[in-house]
PDB file of C-alpha atoms (C1' of nucleotides) in Angstrom:
ATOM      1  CA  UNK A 764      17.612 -10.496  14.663  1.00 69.00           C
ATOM      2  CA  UNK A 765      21.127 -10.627  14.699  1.00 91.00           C
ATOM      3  CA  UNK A 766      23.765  -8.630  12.804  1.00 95.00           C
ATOM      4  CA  UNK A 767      27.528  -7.471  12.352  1.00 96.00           C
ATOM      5  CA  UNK A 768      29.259  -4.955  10.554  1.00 97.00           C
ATOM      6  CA  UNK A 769      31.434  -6.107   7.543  1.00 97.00           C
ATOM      7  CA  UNK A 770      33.537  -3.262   5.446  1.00 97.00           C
ATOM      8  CA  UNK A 771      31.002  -0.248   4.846  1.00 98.00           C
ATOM      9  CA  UNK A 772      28.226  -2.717   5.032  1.00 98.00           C
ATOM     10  CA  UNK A 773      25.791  -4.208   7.213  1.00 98.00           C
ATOM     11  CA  UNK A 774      24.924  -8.144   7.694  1.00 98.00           C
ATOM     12  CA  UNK A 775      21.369  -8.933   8.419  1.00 98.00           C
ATOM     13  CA  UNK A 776      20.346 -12.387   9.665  1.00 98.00           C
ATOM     14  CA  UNK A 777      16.456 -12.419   9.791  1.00 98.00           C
ATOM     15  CA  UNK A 778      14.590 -15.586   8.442  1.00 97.00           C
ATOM     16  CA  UNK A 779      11.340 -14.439   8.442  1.00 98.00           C
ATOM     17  CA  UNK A 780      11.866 -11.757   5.632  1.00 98.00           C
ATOM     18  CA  UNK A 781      11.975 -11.534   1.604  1.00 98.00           C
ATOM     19  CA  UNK A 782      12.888  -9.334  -0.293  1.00 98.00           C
ATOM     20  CA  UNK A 783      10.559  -9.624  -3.278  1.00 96.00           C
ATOM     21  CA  UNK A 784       7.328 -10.687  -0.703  1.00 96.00           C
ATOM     22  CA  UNK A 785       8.043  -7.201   1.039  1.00 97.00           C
ATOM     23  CA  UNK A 786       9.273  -4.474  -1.237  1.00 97.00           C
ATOM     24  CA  UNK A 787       7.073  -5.659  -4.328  1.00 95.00           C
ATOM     25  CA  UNK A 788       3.664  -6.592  -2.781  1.00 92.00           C
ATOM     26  CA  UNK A 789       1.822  -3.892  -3.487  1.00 94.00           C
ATOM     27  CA  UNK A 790       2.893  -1.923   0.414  1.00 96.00           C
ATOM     28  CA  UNK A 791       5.382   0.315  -1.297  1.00 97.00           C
ATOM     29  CA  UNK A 792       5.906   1.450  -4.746  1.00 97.00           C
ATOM     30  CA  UNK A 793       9.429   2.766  -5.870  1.00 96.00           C
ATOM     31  CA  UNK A 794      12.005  -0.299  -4.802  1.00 97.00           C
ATOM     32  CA  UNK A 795      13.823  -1.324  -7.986  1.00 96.00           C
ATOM     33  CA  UNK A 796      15.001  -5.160  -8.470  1.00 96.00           C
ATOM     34  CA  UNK A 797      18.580  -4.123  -9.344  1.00 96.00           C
ATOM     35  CA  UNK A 798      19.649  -7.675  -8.895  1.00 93.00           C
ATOM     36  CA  UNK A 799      19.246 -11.117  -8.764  1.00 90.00           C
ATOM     37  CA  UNK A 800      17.874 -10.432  -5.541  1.00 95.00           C
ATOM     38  CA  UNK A 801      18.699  -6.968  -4.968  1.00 98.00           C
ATOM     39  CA  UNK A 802      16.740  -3.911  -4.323  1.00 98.00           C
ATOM     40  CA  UNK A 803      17.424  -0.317  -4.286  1.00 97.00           C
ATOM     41  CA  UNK A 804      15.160   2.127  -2.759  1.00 97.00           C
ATOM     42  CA  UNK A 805      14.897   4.608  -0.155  1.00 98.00           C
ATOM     43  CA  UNK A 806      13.473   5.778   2.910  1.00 98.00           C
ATOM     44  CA  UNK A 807      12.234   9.522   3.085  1.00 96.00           C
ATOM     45  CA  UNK A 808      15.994  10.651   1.129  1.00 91.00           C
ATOM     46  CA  UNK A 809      17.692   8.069   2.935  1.00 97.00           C
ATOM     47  CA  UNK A 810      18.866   5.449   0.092  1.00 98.00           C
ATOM     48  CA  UNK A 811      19.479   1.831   0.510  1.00 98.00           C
ATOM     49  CA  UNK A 812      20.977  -1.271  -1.520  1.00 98.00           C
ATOM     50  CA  UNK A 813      19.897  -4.250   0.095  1.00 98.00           C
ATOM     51  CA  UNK A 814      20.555  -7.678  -0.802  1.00 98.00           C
ATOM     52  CA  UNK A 815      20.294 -11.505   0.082  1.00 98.00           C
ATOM     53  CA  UNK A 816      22.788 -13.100   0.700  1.00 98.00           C
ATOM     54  CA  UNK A 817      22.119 -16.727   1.825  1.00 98.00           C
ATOM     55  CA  UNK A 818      17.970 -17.259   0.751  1.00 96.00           C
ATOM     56  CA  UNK A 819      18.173 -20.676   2.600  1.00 96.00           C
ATOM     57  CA  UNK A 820      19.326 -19.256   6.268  1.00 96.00           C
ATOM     58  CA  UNK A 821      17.657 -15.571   5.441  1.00 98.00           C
ATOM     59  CA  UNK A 822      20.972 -13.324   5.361  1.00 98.00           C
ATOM     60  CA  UNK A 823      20.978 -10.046   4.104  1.00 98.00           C
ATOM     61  CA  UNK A 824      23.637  -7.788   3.142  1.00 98.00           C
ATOM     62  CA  UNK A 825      22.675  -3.628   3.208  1.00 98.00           C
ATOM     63  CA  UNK A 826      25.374  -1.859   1.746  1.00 98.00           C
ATOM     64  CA  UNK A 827      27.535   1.516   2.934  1.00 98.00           C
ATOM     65  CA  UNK A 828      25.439   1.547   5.922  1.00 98.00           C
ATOM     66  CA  UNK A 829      26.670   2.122   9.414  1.00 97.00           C
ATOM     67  CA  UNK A 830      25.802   0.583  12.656  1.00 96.00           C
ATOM     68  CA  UNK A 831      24.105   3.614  13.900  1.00 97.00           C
ATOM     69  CA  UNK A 832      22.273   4.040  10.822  1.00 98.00           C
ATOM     70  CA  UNK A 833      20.838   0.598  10.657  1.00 98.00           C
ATOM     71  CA  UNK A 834      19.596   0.846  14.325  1.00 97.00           C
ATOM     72  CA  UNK A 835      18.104   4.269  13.514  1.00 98.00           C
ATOM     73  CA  UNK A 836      16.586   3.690   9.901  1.00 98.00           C
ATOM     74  CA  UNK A 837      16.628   0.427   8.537  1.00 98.00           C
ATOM     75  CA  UNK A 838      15.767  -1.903  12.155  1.00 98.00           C
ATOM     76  CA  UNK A 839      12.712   0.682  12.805  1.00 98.00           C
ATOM     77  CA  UNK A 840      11.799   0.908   8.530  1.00 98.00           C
ATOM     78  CA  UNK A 841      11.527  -2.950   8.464  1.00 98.00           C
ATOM     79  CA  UNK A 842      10.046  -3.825  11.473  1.00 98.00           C
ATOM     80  CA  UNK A 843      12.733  -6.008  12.945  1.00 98.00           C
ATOM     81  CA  UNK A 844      11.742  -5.669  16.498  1.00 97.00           C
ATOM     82  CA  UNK A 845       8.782  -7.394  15.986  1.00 98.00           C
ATOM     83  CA  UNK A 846       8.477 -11.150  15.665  1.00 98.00           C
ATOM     84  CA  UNK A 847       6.783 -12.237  12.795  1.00 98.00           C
ATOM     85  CA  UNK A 848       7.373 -15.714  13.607  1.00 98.00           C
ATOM     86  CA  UNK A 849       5.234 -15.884  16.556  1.00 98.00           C
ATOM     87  CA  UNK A 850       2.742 -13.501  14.648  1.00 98.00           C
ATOM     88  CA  UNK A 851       2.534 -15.886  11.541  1.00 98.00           C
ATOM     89  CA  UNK A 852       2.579 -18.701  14.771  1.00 98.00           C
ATOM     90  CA  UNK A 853      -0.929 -17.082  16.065  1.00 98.00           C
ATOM     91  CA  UNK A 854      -2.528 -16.593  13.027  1.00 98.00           C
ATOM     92  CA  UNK A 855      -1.707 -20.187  11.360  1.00 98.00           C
ATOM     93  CA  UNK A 856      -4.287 -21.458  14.115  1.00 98.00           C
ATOM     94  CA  UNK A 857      -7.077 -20.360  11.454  1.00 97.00           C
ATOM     95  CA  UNK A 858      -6.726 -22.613   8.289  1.00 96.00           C
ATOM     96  CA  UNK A 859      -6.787 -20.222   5.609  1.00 95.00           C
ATOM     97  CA  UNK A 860      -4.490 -17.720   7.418  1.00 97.00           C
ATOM     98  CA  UNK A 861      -2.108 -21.035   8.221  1.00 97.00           C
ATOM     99  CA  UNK A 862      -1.818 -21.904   4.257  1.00 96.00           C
ATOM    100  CA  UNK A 863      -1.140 -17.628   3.628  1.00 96.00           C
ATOM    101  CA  UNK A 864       1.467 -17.180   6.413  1.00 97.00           C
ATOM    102  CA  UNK A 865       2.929 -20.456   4.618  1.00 96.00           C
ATOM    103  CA  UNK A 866       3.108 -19.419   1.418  1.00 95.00           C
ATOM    104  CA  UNK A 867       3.918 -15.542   2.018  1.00 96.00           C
ATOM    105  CA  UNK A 868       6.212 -16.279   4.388  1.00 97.00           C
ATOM    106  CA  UNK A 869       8.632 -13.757   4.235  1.00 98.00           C
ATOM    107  CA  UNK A 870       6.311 -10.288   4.020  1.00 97.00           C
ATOM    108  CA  UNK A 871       7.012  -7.947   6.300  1.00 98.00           C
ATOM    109  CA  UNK A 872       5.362  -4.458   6.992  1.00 98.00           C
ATOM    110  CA  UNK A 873       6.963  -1.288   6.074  1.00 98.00           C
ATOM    111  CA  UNK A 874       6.888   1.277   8.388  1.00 98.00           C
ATOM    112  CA  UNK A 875       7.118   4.159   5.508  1.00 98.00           C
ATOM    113  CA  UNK A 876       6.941   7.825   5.625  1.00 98.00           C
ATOM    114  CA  UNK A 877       3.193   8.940   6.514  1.00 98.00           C
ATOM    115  CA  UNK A 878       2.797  11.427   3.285  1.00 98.00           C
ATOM    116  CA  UNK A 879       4.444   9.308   1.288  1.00 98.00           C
ATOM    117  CA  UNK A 880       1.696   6.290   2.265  1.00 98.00           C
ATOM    118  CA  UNK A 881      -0.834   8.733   1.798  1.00 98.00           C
ATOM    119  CA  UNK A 882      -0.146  10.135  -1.431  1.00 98.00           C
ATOM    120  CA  UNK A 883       0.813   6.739  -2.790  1.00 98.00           C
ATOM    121  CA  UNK A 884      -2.306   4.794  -1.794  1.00 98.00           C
ATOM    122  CA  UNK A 885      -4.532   8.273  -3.413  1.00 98.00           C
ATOM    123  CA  UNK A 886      -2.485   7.591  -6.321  1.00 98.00           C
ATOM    124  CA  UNK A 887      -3.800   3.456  -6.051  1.00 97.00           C
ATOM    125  CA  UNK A 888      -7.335   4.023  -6.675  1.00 97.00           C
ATOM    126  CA  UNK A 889      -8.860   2.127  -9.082  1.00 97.00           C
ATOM    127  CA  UNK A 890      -5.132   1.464 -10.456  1.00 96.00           C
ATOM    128  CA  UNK A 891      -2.941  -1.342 -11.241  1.00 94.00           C
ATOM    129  CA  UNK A 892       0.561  -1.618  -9.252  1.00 94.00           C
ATOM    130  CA  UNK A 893       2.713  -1.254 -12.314  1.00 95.00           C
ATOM    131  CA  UNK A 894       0.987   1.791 -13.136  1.00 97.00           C
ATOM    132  CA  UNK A 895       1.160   3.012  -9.999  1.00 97.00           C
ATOM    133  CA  UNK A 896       4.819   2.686  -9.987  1.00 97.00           C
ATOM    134  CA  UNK A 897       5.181   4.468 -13.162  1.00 98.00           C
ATOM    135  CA  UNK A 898       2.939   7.702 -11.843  1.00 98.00           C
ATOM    136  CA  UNK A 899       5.306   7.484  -8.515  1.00 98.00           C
ATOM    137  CA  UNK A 900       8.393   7.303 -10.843  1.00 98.00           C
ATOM    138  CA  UNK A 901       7.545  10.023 -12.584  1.00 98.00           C
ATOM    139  CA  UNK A 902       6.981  12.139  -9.407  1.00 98.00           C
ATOM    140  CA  UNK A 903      10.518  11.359  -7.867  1.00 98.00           C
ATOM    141  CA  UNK A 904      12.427  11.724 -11.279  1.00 97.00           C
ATOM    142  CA  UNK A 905      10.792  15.710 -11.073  1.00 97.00           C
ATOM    143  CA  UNK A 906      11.667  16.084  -7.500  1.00 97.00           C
ATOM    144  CA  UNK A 907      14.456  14.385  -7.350  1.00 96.00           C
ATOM    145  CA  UNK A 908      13.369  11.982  -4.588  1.00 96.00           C
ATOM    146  CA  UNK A 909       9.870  11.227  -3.213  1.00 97.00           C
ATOM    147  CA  UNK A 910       8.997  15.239  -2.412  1.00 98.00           C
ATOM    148  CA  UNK A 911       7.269  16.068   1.214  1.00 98.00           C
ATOM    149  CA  UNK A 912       4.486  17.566   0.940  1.00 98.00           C
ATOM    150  CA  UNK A 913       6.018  20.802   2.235  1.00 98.00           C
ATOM    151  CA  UNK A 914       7.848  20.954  -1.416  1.00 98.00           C
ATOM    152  CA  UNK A 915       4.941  19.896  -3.465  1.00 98.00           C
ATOM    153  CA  UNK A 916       2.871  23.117  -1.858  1.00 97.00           C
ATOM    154  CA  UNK A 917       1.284  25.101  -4.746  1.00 96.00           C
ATOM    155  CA  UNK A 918       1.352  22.394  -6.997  1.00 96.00           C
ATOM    156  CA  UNK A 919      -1.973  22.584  -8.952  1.00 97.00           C
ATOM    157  CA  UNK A 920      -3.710  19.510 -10.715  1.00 97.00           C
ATOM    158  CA  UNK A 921      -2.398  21.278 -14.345  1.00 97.00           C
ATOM    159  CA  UNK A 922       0.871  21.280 -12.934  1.00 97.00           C
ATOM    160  CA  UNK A 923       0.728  17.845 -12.096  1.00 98.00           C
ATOM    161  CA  UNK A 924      -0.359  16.681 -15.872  1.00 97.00           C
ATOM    162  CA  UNK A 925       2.984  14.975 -16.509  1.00 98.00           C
ATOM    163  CA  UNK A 926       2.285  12.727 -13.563  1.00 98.00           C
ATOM    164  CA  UNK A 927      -0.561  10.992 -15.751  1.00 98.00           C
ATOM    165  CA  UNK A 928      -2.705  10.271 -12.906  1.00 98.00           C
ATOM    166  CA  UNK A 929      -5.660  11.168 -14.515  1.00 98.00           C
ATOM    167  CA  UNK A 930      -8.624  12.025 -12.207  1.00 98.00           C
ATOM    168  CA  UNK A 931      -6.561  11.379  -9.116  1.00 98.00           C
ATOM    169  CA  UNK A 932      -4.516  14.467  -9.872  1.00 98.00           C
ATOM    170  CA  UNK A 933      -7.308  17.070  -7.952  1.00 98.00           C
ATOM    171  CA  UNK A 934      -7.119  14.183  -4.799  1.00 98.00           C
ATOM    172  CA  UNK A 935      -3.233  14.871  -4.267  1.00 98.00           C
ATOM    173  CA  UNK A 936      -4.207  18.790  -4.354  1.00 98.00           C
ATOM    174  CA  UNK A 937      -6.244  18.698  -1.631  1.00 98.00           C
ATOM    175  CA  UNK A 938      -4.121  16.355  -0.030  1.00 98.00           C
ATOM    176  CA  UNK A 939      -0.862  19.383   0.070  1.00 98.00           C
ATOM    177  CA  UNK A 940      -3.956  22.046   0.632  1.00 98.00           C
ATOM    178  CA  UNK A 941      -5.248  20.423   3.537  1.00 98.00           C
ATOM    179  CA  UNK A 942      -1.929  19.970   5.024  1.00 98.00           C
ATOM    180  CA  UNK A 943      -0.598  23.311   4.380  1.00 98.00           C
ATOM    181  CA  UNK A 944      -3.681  25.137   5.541  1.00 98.00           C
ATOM    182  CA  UNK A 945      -3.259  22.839   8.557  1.00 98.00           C
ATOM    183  CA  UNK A 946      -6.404  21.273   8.458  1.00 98.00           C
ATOM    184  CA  UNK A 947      -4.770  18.218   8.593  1.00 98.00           C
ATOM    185  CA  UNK A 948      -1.825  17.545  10.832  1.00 98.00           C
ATOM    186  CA  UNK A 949       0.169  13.820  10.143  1.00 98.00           C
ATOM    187  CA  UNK A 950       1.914  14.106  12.838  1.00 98.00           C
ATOM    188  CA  UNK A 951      -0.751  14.258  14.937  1.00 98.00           C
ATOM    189  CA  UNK A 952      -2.912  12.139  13.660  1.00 98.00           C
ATOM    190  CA  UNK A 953      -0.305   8.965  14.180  1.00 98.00           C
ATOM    191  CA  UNK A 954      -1.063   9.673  18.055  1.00 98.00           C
ATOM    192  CA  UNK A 955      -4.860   9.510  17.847  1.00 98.00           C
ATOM    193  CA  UNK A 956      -6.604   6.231  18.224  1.00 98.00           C
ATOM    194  CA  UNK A 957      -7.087   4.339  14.634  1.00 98.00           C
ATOM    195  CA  UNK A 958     -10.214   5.076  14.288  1.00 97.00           C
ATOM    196  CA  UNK A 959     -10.426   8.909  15.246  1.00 98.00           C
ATOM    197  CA  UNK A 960      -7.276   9.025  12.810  1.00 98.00           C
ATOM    198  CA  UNK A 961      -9.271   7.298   9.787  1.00 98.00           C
ATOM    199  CA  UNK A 962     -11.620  10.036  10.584  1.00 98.00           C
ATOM    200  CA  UNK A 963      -9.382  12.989  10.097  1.00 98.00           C
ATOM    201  CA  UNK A 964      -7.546  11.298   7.136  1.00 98.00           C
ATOM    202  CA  UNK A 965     -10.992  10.766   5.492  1.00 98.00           C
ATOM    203  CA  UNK A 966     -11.447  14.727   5.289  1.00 98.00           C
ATOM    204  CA  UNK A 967      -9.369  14.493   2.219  1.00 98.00           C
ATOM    205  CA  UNK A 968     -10.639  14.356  -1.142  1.00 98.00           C
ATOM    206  CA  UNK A 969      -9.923  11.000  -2.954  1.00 98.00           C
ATOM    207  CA  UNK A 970      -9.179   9.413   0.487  1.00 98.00           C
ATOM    208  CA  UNK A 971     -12.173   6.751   1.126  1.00 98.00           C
ATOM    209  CA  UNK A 972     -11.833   3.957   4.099  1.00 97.00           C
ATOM    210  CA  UNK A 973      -9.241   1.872   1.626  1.00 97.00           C
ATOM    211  CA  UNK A 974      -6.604   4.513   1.267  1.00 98.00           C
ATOM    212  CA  UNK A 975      -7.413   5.979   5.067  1.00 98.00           C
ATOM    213  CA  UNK A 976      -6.386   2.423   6.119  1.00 98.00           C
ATOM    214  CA  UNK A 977      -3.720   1.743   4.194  1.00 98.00           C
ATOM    215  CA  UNK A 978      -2.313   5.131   5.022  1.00 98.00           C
ATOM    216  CA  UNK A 979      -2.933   3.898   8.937  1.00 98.00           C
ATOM    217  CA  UNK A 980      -1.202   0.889   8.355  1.00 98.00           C
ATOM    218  CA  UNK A 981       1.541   1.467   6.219  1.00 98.00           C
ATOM    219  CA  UNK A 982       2.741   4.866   6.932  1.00 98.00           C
ATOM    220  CA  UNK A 983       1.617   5.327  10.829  1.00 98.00           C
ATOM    221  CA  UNK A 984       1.999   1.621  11.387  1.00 97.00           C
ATOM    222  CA  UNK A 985      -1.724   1.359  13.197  1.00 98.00           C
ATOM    223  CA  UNK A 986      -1.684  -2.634  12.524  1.00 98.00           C
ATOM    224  CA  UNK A 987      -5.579  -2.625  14.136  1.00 98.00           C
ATOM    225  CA  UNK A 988      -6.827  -0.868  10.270  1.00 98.00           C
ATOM    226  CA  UNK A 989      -7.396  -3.694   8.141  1.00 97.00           C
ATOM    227  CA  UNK A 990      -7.409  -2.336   3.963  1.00 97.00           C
ATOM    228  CA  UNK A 991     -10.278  -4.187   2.127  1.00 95.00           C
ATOM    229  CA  UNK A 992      -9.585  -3.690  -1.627  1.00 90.00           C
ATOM    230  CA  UNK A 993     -10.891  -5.524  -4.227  1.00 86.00           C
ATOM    231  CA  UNK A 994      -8.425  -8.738  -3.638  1.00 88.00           C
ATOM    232  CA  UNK A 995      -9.078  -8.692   0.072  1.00 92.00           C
ATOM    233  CA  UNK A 996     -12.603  -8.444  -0.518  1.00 91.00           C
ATOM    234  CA  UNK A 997     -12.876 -11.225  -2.784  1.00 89.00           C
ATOM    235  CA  UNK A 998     -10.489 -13.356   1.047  1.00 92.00           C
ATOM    236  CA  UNK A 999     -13.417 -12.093   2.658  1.00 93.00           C
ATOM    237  CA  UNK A1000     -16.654 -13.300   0.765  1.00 90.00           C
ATOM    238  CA  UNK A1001     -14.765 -17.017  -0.004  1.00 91.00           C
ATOM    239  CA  UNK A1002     -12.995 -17.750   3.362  1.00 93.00           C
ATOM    240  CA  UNK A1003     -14.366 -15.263   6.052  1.00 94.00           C
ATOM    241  CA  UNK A1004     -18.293 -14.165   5.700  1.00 90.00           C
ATOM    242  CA  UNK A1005     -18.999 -14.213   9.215  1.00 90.00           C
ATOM    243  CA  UNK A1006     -15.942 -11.566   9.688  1.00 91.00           C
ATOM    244  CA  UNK A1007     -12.100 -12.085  10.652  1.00 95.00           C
ATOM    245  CA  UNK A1008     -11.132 -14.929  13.418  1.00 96.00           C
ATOM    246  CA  UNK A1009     -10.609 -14.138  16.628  1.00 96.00           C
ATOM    247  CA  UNK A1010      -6.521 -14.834  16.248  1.00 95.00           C
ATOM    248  CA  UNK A1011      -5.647 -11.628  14.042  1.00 97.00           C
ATOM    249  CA  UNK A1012      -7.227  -9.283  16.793  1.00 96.00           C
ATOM    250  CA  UNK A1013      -5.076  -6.118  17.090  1.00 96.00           C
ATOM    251  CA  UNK A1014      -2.844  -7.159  14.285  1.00 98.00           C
ATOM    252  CA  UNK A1015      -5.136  -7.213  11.317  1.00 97.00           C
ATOM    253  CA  UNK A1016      -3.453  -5.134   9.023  1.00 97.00           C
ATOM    254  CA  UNK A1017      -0.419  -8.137   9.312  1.00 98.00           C
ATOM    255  CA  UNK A1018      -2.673 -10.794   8.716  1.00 98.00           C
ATOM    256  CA  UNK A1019      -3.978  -8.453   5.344  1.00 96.00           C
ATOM    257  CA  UNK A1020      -0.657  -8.668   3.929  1.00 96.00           C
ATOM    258  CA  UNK A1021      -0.312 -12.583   4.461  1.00 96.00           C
ATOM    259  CA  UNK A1022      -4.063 -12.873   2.801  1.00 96.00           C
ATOM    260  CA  UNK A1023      -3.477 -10.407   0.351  1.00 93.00           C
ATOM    261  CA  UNK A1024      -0.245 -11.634  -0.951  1.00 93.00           C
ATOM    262  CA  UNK A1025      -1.926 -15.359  -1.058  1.00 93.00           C
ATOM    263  CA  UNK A1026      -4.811 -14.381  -3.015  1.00 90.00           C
ATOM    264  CA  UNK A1027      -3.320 -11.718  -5.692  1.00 88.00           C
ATOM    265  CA  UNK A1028      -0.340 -14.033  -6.636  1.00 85.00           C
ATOM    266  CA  UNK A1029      -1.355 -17.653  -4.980  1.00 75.00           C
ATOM    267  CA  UNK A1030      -4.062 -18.045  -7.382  1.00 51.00           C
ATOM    268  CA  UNK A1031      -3.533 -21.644  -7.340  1.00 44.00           C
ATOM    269  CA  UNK A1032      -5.441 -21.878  -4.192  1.00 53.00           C
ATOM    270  CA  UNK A1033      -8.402 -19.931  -5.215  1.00 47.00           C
TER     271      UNK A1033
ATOM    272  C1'  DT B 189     -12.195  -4.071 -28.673  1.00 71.69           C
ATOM    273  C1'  DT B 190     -13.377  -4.603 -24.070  1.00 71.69           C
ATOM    274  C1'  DC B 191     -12.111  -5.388 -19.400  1.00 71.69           C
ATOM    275  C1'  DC B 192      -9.788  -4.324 -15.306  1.00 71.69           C
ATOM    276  C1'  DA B 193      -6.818  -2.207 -11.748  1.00 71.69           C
ATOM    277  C1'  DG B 194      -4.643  -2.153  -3.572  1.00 71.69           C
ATOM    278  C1'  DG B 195     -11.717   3.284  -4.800  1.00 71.69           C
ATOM    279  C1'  DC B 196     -14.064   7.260  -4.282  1.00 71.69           C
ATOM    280  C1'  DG B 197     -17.370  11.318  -5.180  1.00 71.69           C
ATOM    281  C1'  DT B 198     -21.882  12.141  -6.416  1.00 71.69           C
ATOM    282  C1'  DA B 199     -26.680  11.376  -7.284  1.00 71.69           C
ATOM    283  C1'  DT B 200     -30.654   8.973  -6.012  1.00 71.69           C
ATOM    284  C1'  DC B 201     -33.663   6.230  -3.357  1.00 71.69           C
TER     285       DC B 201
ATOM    286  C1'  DG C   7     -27.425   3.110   4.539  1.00 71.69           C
ATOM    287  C1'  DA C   8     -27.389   1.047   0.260  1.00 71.69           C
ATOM    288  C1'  DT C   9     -26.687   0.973  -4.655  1.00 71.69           C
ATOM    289  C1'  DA C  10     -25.369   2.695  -9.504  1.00 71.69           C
ATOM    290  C1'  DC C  11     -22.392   5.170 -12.255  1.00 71.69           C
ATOM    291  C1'  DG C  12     -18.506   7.940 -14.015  1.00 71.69           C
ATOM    292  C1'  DC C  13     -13.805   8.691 -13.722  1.00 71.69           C
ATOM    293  C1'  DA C  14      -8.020   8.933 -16.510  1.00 71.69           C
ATOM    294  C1'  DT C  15      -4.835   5.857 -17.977  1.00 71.69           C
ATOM    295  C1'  DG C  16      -2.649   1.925 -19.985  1.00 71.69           C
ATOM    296  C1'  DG C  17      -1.706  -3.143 -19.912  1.00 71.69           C
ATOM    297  C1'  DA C  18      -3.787  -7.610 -20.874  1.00 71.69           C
TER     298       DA C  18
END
DNA sequence: TTCCAGGCGTATC
DNA sequence: GATACGCATGGA
């Protein structure tokens, strides 16, 4: 990763990163295509207008942010300190996974707010991703911004009627309950092991081992939890029914997202 | 009209 | 522990 300040703005070199493979693959739900290929979005209340620059070398321009900034938000938020290269190197030993990192090439994790993951993915259920968007839309247009749960205490599933999330309404209740009664601690559960923390997360209503892991993964980056939803099942049952090669060990989730991405817009292939 | 969507709670065996 | 079914909503 290398980078430089230009005017207000910020100039990203990073070839192994896309902007539509990352911010609308299903991993996060409120980026907005406001360009060619530009997205606006935010992290927590931070906002950001990112866009590429140069597809062929992988440049990337992220606009009125400072140095300081970048290194504290925006490295850290799109996991440029890792090196997907030699990830997407390791996996591509297994066949299938060689033909995913190949095609998805440029999918990155988010490392996203941990209430935000976890109210998002309740919200997924049994959903489609444009709908999902919408009900997440709808939620930031009344806050103002993707609320903590802190400012969504005493919200009651009435109250949350003009969110249209139907039956998943009562889920995101329990959710702010659970945390404001302190049953359920975020913070704390991002230091506990993966699996003691898919535990703790699975005390919620509405949160099964899908949104648990997805909430591991995306929003307390634990890349060990591997999400099986429908898509990923279907990776499973064609390509892997003896269980996951040995290659993706410890970074599972990462390997998801290639496999994902492949089968839920490849199609081609399957 | 029917089917399906980044599943899960509940009932039943 | 496995399996069947209902669940809100809206796009295809």
């Amino acid at each position: 990763m290398d980078l430089y300040a230009k005017g207000n703005d910020i100039i990203l070199h990073q070839p192994d990163f896309d902007l539509d493979q990352t911010l609308d693959c299903g991993q996060a739900f409120r980026w907005v295509k406001t360009g060619g290929d530009e997205y606006t979005g935010a992290f927590l209340n931070i906002p950001l207008r990112i866009s590429c620059v140069d597809k062929t070398d992988g440049v990337f321009r992220l606009y009125d942010v400072t140095e300081q900034e970048f290194e504290t938000v925006w490295a850290d938020y799109f996991d440029l300190n890792t090196d997907y290269a030699e990830l997407k190197r390791r996996f591509s030993q297994d066949e299938t996974l060689s033909k995913a990192c190949e095609y998805a090439w440029g999918i990155r994790i988010l490392k996203q707010d941990a209430w935000e993951a976890l109210s998002s993915f309740i919200i997924s259920q049994n959903n489609n991703i444009p709908r999902i968007k919408g009900i997440i839309g709808r939620l930031c247009d009344r806050f103002g911004g993707y609320p903590t749960a802190e400012q969504m205490y005493g919200q009651t599933a009435e109250a949350l009627e003009y969110l249209r999330s139907g039956f998943r309404a009562k889920y995101i209740v329990d959710a702010i309950e659970k945390i404001q009664s302190g049953e359920i601690d975020l913070e704390r559960i991002k230091t506990l092991p993966t699996d003691a923390a898919r535990d703790e997360l699975m005390k919620i209503k509405g949160v099964g081992p899908k949104v648990a892991d997805c909430t591991l993964l995306f929003g307390m980056y634990k890349v060990d939890a591997f999400p099986k939803d429908v898509w990923v099942k279907r990776v499973l049952e064609r390509w892997y029914p003896n269980g996951l090669p040995e290659e993706v060990k410890g970074s599972e989730g990462i390997a998801q997202q290639y496999l994902f991405h492949y089968i839920r817009t490849g199609k081609g292939e399957f």
